[in-house]
mmCIF file of C-alpha atoms in Angstrom:
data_model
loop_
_atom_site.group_PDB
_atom_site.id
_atom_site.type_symbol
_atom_site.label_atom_id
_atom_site.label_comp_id
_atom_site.label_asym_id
_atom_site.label_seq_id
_atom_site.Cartn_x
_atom_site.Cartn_y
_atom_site.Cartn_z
ATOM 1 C CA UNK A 1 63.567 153.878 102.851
ATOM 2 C CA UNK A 2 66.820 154.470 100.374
ATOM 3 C CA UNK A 3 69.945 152.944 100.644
ATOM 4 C CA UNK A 4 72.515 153.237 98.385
ATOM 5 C CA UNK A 5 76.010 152.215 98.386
ATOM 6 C CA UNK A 6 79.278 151.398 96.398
ATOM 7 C CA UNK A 7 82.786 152.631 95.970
ATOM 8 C CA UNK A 8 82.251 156.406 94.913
ATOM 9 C CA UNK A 9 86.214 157.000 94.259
ATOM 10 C CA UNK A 10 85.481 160.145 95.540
ATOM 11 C CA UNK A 11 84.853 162.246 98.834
ATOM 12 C CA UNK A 12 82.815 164.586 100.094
ATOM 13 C CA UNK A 13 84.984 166.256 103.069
ATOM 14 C CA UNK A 14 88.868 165.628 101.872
ATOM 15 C CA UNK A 15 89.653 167.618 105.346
ATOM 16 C CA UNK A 16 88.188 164.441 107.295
ATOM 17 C CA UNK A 17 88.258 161.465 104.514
ATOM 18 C CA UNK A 18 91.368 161.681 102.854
ATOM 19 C CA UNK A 19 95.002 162.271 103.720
ATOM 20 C CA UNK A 20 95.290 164.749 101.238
ATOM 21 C CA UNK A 21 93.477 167.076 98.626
ATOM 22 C CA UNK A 22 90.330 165.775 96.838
ATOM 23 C CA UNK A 23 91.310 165.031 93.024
ATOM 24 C CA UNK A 24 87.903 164.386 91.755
ATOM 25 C CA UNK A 25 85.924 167.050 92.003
ATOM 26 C CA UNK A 26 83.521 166.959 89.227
ATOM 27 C CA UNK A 27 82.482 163.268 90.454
ATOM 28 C CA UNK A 28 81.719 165.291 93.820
ATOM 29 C CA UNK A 29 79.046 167.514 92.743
ATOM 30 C CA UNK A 30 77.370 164.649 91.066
ATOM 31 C CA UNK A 31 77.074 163.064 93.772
ATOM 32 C CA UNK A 32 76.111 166.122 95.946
ATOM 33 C CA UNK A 33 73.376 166.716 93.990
ATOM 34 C CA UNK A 34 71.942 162.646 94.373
ATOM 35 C CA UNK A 35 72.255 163.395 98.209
ATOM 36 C CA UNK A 36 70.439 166.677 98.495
ATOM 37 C CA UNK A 37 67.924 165.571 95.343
ATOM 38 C CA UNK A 38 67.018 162.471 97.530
ATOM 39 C CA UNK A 39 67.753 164.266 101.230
ATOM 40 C CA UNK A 40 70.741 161.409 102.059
ATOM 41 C CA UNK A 41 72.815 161.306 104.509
ATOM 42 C CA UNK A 42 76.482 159.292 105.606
ATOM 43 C CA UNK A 43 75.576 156.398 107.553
ATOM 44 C CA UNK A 44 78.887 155.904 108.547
ATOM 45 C CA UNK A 45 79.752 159.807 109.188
ATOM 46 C CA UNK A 46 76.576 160.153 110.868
ATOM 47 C CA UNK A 47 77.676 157.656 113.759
ATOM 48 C CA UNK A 48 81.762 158.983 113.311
ATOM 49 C CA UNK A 49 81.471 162.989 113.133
ATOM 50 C CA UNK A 50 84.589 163.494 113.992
ATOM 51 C CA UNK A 51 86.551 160.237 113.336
ATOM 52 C CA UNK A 52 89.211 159.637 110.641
ATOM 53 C CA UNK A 53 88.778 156.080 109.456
ATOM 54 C CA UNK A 54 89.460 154.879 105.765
ATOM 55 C CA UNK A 55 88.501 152.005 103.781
ATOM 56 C CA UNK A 56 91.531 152.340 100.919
ATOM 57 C CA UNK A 57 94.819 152.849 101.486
ATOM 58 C CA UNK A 58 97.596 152.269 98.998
ATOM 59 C CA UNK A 59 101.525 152.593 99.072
ATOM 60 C CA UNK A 60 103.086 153.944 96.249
ATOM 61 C CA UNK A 61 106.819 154.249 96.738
ATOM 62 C CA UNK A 62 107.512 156.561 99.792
ATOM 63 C CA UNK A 63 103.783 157.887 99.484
ATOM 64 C CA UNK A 64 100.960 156.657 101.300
ATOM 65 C CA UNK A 65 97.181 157.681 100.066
ATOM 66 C CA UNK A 66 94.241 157.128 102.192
ATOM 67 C CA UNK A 67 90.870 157.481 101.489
ATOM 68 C CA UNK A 68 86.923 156.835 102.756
ATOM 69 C CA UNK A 69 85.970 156.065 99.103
ATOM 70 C CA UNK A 70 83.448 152.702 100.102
ATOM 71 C CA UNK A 71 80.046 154.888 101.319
ATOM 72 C CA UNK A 72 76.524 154.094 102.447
ATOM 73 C CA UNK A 73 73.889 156.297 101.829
ATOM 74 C CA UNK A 74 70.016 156.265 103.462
ATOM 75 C CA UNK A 75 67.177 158.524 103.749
ATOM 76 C CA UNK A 76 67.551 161.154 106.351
ATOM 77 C CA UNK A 77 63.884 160.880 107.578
ATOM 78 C CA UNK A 78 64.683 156.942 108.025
ATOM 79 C CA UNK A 79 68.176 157.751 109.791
ATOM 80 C CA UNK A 80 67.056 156.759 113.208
ATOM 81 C CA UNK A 81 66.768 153.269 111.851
ATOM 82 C CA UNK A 82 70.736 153.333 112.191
ATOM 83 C CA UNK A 83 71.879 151.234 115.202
ATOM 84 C CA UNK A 84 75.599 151.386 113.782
ATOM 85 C CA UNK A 85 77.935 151.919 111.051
ATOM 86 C CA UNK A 86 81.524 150.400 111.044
ATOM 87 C CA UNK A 87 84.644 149.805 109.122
ATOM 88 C CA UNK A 88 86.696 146.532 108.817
ATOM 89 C CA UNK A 89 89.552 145.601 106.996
ATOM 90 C CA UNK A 90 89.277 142.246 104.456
ATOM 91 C CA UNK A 91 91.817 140.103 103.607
ATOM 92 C CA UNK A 92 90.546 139.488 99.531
ATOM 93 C CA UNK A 93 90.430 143.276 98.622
ATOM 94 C CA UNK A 94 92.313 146.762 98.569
ATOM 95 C CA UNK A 95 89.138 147.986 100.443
ATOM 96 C CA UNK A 96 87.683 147.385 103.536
ATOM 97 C CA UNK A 97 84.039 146.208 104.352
ATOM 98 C CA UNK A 98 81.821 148.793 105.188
ATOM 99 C CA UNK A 99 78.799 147.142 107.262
ATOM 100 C CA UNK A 100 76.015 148.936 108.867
ATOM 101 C CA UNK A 101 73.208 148.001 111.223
ATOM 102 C CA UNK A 102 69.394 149.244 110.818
ATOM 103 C CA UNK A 103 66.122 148.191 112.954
ATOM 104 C CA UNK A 104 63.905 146.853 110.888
ATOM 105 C CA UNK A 105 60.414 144.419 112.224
ATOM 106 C CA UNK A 106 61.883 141.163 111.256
ATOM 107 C CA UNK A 107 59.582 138.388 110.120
ATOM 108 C CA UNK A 108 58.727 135.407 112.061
ATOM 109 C CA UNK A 109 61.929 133.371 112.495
ATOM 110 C CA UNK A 110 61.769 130.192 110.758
ATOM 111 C CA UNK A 111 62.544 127.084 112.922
ATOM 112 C CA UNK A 112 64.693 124.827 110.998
ATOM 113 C CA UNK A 113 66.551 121.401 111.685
ATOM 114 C CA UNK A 114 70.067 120.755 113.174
ATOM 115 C CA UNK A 115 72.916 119.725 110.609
ATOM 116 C CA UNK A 116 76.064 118.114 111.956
ATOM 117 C CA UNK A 117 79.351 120.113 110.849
ATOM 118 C CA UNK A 118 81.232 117.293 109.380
ATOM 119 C CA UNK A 119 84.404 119.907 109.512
ATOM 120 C CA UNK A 120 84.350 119.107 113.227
ATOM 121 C CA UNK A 121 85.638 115.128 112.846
ATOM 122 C CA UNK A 122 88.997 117.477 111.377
ATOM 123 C CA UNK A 123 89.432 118.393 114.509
ATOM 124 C CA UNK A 124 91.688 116.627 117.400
ATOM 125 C CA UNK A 125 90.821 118.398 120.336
ATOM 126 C CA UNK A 126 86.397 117.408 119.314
ATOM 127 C CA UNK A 127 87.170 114.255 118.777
ATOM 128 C CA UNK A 128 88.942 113.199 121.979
ATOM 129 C CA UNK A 129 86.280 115.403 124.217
ATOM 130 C CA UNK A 130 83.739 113.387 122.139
ATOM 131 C CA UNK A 131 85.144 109.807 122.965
ATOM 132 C CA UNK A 132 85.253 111.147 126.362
ATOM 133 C CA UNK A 133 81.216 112.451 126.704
ATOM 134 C CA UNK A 134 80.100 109.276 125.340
ATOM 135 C CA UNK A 135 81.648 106.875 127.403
ATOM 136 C CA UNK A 136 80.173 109.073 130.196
ATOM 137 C CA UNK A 137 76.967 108.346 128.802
ATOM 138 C CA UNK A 138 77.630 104.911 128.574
ATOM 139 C CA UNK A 139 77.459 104.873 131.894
ATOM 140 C CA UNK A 140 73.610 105.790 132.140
ATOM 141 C CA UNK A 141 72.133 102.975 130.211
ATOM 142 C CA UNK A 142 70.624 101.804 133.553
ATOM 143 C CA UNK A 143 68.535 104.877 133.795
ATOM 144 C CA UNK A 144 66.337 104.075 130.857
ATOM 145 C CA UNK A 145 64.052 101.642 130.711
ATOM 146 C CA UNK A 146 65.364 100.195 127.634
ATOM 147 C CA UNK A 147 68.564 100.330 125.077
ATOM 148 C CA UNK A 148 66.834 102.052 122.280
ATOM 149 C CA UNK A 149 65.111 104.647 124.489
ATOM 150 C CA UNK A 150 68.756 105.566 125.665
ATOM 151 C CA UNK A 151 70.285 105.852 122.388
ATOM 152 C CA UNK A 152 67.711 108.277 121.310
ATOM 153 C CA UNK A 153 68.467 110.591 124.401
ATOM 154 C CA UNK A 154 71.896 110.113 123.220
ATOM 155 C CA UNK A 155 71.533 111.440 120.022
ATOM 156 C CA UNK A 156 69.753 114.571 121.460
ATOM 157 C CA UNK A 157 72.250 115.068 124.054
ATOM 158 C CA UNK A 158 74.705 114.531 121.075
ATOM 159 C CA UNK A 159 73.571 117.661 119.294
ATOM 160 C CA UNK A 160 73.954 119.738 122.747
ATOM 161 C CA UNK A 161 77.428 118.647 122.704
ATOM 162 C CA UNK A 162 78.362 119.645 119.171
ATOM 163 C CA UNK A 163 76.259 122.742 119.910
ATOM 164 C CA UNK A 164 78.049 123.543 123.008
ATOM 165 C CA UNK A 165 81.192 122.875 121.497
ATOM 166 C CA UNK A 166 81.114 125.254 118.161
ATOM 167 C CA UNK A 167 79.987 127.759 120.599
ATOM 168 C CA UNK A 168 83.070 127.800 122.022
ATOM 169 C CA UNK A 169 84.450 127.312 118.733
ATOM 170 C CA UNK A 170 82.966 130.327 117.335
ATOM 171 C CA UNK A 171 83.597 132.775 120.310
ATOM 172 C CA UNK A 172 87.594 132.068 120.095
ATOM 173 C CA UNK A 173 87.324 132.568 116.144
ATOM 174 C CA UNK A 174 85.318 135.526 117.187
ATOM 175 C CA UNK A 175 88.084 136.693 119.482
ATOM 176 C CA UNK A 176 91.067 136.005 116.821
ATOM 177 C CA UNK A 177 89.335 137.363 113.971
ATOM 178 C CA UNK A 178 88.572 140.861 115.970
ATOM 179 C CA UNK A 179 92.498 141.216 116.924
ATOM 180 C CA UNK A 180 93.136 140.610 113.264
ATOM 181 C CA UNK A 181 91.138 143.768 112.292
ATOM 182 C CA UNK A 182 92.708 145.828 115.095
ATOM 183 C CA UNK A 183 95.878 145.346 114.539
ATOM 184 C CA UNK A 184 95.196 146.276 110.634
ATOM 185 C CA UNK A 185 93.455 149.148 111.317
ATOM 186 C CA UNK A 186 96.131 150.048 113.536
ATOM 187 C CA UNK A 187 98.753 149.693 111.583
ATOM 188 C CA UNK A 188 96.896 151.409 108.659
ATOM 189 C CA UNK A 189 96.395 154.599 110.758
ATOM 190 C CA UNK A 190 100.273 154.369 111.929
ATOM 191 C CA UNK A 191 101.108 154.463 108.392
ATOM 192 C CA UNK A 192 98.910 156.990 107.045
ATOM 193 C CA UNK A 193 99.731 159.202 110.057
ATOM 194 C CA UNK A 194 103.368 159.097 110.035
ATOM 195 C CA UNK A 195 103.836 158.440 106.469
ATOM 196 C CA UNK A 196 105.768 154.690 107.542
ATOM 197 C CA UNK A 197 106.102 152.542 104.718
ATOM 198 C CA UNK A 198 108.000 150.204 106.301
ATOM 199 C CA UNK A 199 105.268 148.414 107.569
ATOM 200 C CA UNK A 200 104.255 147.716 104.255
ATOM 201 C CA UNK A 201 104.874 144.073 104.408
ATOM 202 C CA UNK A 202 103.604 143.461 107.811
ATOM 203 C CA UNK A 203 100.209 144.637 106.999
ATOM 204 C CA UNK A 204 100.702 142.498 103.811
ATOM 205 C CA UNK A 205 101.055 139.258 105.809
ATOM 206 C CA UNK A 206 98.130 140.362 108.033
ATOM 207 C CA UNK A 207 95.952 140.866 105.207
ATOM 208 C CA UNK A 208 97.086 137.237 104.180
ATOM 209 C CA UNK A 209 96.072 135.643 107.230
ATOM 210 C CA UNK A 210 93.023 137.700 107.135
ATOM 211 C CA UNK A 211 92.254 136.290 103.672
ATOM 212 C CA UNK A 212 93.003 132.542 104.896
ATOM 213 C CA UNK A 213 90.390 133.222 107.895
ATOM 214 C CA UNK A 214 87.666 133.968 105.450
ATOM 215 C CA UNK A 215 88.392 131.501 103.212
ATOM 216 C CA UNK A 216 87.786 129.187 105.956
ATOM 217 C CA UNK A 217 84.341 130.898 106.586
ATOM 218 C CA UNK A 218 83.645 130.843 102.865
ATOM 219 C CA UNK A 219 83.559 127.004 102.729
ATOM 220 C CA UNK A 220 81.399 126.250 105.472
ATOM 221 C CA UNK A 221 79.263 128.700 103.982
ATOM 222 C CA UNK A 222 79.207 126.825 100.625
ATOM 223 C CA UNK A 223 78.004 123.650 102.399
ATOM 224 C CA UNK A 224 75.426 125.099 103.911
ATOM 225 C CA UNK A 225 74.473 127.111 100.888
ATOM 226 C CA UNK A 226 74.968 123.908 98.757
ATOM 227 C CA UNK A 227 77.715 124.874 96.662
ATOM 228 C CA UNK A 228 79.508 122.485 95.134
ATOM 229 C CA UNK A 229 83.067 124.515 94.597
ATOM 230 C CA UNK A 230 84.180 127.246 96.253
ATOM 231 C CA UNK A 231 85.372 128.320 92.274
ATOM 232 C CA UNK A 232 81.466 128.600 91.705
ATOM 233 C CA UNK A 233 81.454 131.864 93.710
ATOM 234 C CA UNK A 234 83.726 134.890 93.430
ATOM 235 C CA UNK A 235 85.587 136.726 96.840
ATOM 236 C CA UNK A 236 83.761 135.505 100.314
ATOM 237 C CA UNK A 237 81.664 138.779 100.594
ATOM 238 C CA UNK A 238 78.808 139.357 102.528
ATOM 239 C CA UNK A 239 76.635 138.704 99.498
ATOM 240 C CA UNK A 240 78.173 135.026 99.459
ATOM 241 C CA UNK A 241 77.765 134.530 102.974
ATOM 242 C CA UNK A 242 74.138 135.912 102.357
ATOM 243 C CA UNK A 243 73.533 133.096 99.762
ATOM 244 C CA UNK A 244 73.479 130.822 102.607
ATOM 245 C CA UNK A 245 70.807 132.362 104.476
ATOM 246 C CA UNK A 246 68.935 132.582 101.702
ATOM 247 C CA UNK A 247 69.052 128.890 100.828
ATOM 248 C CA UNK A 248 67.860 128.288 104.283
ATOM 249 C CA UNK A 249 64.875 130.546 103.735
ATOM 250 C CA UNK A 250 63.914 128.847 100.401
ATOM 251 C CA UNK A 251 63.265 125.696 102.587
ATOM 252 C CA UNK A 252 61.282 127.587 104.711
ATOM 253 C CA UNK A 253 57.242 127.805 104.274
ATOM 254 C CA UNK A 254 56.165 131.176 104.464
ATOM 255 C CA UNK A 255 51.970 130.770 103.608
ATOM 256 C CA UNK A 256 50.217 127.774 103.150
ATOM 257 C CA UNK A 257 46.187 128.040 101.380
ATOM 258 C CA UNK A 258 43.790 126.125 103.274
ATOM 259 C CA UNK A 259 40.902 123.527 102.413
ATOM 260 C CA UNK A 260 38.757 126.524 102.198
ATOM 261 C CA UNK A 261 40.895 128.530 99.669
ATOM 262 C CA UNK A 262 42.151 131.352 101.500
ATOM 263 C CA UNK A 263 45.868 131.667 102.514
ATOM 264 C CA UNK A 264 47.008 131.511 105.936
ATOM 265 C CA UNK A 265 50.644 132.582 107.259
ATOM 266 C CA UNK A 266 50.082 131.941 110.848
ATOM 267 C CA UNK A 267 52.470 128.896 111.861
ATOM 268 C CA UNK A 268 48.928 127.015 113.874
ATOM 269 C CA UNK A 269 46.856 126.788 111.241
ATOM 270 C CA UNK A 270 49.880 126.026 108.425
ATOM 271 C CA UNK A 271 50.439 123.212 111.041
ATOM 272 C CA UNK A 272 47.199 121.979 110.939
ATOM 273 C CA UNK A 273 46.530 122.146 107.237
ATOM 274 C CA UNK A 274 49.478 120.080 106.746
ATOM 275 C CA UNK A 275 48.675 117.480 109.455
ATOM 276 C CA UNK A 276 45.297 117.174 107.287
ATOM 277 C CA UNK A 277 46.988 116.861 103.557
ATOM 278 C CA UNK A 278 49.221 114.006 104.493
ATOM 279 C CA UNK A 279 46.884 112.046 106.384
ATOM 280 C CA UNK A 280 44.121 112.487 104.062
ATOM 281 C CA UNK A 281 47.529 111.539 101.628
ATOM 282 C CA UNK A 282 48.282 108.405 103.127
ATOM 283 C CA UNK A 283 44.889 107.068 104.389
ATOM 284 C CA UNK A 284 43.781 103.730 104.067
ATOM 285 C CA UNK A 285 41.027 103.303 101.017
ATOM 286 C CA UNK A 286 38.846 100.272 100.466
ATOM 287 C CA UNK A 287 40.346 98.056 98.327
ATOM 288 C CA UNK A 288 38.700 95.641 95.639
ATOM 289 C CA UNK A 289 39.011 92.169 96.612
ATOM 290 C CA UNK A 290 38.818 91.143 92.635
ATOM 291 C CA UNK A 291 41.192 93.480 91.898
ATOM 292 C CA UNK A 292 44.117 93.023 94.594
ATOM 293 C CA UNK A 293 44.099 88.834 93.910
ATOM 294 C CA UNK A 294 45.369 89.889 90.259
ATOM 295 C CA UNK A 295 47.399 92.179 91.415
ATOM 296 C CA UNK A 296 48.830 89.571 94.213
ATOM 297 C CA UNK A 297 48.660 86.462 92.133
ATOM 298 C CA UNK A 298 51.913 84.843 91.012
ATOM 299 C CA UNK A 299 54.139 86.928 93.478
ATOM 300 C CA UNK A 300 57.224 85.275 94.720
ATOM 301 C CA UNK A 301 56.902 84.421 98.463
ATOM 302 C CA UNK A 302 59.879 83.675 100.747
ATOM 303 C CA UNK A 303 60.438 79.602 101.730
ATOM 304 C CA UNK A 304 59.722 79.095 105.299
ATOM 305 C CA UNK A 305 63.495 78.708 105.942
ATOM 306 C CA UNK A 306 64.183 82.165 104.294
ATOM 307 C CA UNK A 307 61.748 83.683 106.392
ATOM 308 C CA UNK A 308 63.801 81.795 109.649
ATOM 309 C CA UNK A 309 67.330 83.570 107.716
ATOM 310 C CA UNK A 310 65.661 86.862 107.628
ATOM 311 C CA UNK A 311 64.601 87.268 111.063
ATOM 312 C CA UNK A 312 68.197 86.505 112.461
ATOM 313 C CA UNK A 313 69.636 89.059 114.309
ATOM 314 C CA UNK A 314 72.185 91.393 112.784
ATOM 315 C CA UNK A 315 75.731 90.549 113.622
ATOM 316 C CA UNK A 316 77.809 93.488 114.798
ATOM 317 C CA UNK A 317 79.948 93.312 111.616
ATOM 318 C CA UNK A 318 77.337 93.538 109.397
ATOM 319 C CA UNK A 319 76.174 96.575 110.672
ATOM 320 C CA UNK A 320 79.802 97.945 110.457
ATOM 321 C CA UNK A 321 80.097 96.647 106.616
ATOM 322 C CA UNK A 322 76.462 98.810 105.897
ATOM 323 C CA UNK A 323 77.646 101.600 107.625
ATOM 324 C CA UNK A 324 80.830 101.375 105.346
ATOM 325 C CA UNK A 325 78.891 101.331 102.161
ATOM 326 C CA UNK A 326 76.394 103.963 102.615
ATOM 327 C CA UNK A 327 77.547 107.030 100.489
ATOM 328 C CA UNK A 328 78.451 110.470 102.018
ATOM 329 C CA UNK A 329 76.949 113.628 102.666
ATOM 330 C CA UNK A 330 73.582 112.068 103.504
ATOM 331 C CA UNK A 331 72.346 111.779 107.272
ATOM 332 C CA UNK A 332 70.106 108.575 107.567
ATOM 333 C CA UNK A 333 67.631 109.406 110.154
ATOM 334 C CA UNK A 334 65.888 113.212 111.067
ATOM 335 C CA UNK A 335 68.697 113.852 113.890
ATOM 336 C CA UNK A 336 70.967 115.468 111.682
ATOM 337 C CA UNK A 337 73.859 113.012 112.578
ATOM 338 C CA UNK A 338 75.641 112.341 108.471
ATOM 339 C CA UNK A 339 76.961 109.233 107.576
ATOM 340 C CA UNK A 340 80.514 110.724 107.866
ATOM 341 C CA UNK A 341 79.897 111.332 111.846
ATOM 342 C CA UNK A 342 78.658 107.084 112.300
ATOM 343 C CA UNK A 343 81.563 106.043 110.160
ATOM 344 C CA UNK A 344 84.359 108.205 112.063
ATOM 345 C CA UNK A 345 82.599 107.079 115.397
ATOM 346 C CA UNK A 346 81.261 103.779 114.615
ATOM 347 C CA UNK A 347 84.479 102.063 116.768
ATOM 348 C CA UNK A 348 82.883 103.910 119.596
ATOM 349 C CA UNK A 349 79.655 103.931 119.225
ATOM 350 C CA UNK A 350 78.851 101.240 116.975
ATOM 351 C CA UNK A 351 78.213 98.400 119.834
ATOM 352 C CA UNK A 352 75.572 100.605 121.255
#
């Protein structure tokens, strides 16, 4: 299958893609010729026949041009691949996004661990719901048959919460982000239409807030995609956001070779193999006697009474005072909970 793409600053119906006559046409019947030489077709016209929709428009004095200059192209013999084709306005260029859907067999998913979103302790409203679900919790201790088999519920039921939570999040960001685009596209189409450049500076301000929204996006993306700066990157595009889905995938193991030699990709016996590595890793080996009383001889021991200091019990402040001095951006056990979550929540949870 071909797909091809880009801003062609040129189109190949003015009657339905531009607001007025086509001033390129040389560019046209190069491109022409690439579409019938290769038997392309319009993703987006294919799923919009008859629809006028345009991903540049520019105001220049009391003239407004409008044009469908941002194109995907794809085999025709592949084209009922297309599940959709669709036009959005950003807030970081003079074009819109141009996004299209195909079916293609996906691979197996990759199961991968949950991070907390440290982003969320910015946030009043989590906060206060969190201080609120865990002194409900609190209140369960006596259905476990001990402290620490509690707090490890906890930490699952923890994750549910956050989980639940940027849900909820992420379908009213959903919600705002969607009106944002209507009411640009909208207003686009009112001013190409009726030739209204007065609302020139209204669809400059919603292009603004449109910018700040992905700019938001952008730099939980960089975490996840383990960008130091958002300066490292140019404009959030979908390429960006694609880094971090590819950083995820780089953890991933996709074929593992066996004992045997041969290479397996199914998930059991990748499993398996790796059960056997790190166990035949970390076995215990016979050791010589000779050799380990030179290698033990001379060590310093601890005194009796050190031994009696060490085995104290930690005080509640000393915990607090390690918890303090551990560094960020580092989660110290496998439940994904980041030193920055303990030390915003250790006045709640730390005498648990």
């Amino acid at each position: 299958m071909l797909v091809i793409g880009g801003d062609w600053n040129c189109t190949m119906d003015f009657t339905k893609d531009r607001n007025g006559e086509e001033p390129h046409s040389v560019s046209v019947g190069v491109l022409r010729d690439i579409i019938n030489q290769f038997d392309l077709v319009d993703i987006w016209r294919t799923k919009h026949p008859n629809t006028r929709q345009y991903t540049w428009v520019k105001v220049s004095g009391a003239r407004v041009s409008a044009a469908r200059l941002d194109r995907f192209y794809m085999s025709r013999n592949q084209s009922n691949r297309l599940l959709g084709a669709t036009i959005l306005p950003v807030g970081f260029s003079d074009h819109h996004i141009t996004m299209a859907q195909l079916s293609i067999s996906p691979g197996p998913r990759q199961a991968s661990y949950w991070k907390f979103n440290v982003k969320l302790l910015q946030d009043a409203t989590f906060c206060s719901g969190f201080q609120i679900f865990w002194e409900r919790w609190g209140q369960r201790r006596e259905e476990y048959e001990s402290l620490s088999q509690w707090w490890d519920v906890g930490k699952v039921q923890i994750r549910l919460f956050c989980q639940q939570y940027t849900a909820l999040s992420s379908s009213e960001a959903r919600r705002v982000l969607g009106e944002l685009e209507r009411s640009i596209s909208e207003m686009e189409v009112e001013m190409v239409g009726q030739g209204n450049v007065s609302l020139q500076a209204n669809l400059a301000e919603l292009r603004r807030d449109l910018g700040s929204f992905f700019q938001v996006k952008a730099k939980g993306a960089l975490v996840r995609a383990r960008f130091s700066m958002l300066k490292e990157m140019d404009a959030p595009s979908s390429f960006f956001f694609g880094l971090e889905r590819q950083s995820g995938e780089a953890k991933g193991m996709h074929c593992l070779r066996l004992s045997d030699g041969r290479v397996t990709s199914v998930v059991g016996e990748m499993r398996e193999r790796t059960v056997e590595f790190y166990t035949e890793l970390y076995r215990a080996e016979m050791c010589d006697p000779v050799c380990a009383q030179v290698l033990f001889a001379g060590l310093p021991k601890l005194s009796l009474a050190q031994r009696d200091e060490m085995d104290i019990p930690l005080l509640s402040h000393e915990l607090a005072e390690a918890v303090t001095q551990m560094s960020p951006g580092r989660a110290p056990g496998v439940d994904g909970l980041p030193v920055e979550f303990y030390k915003k929540f250790w006045g709640i949870i730390g005498q648990d």
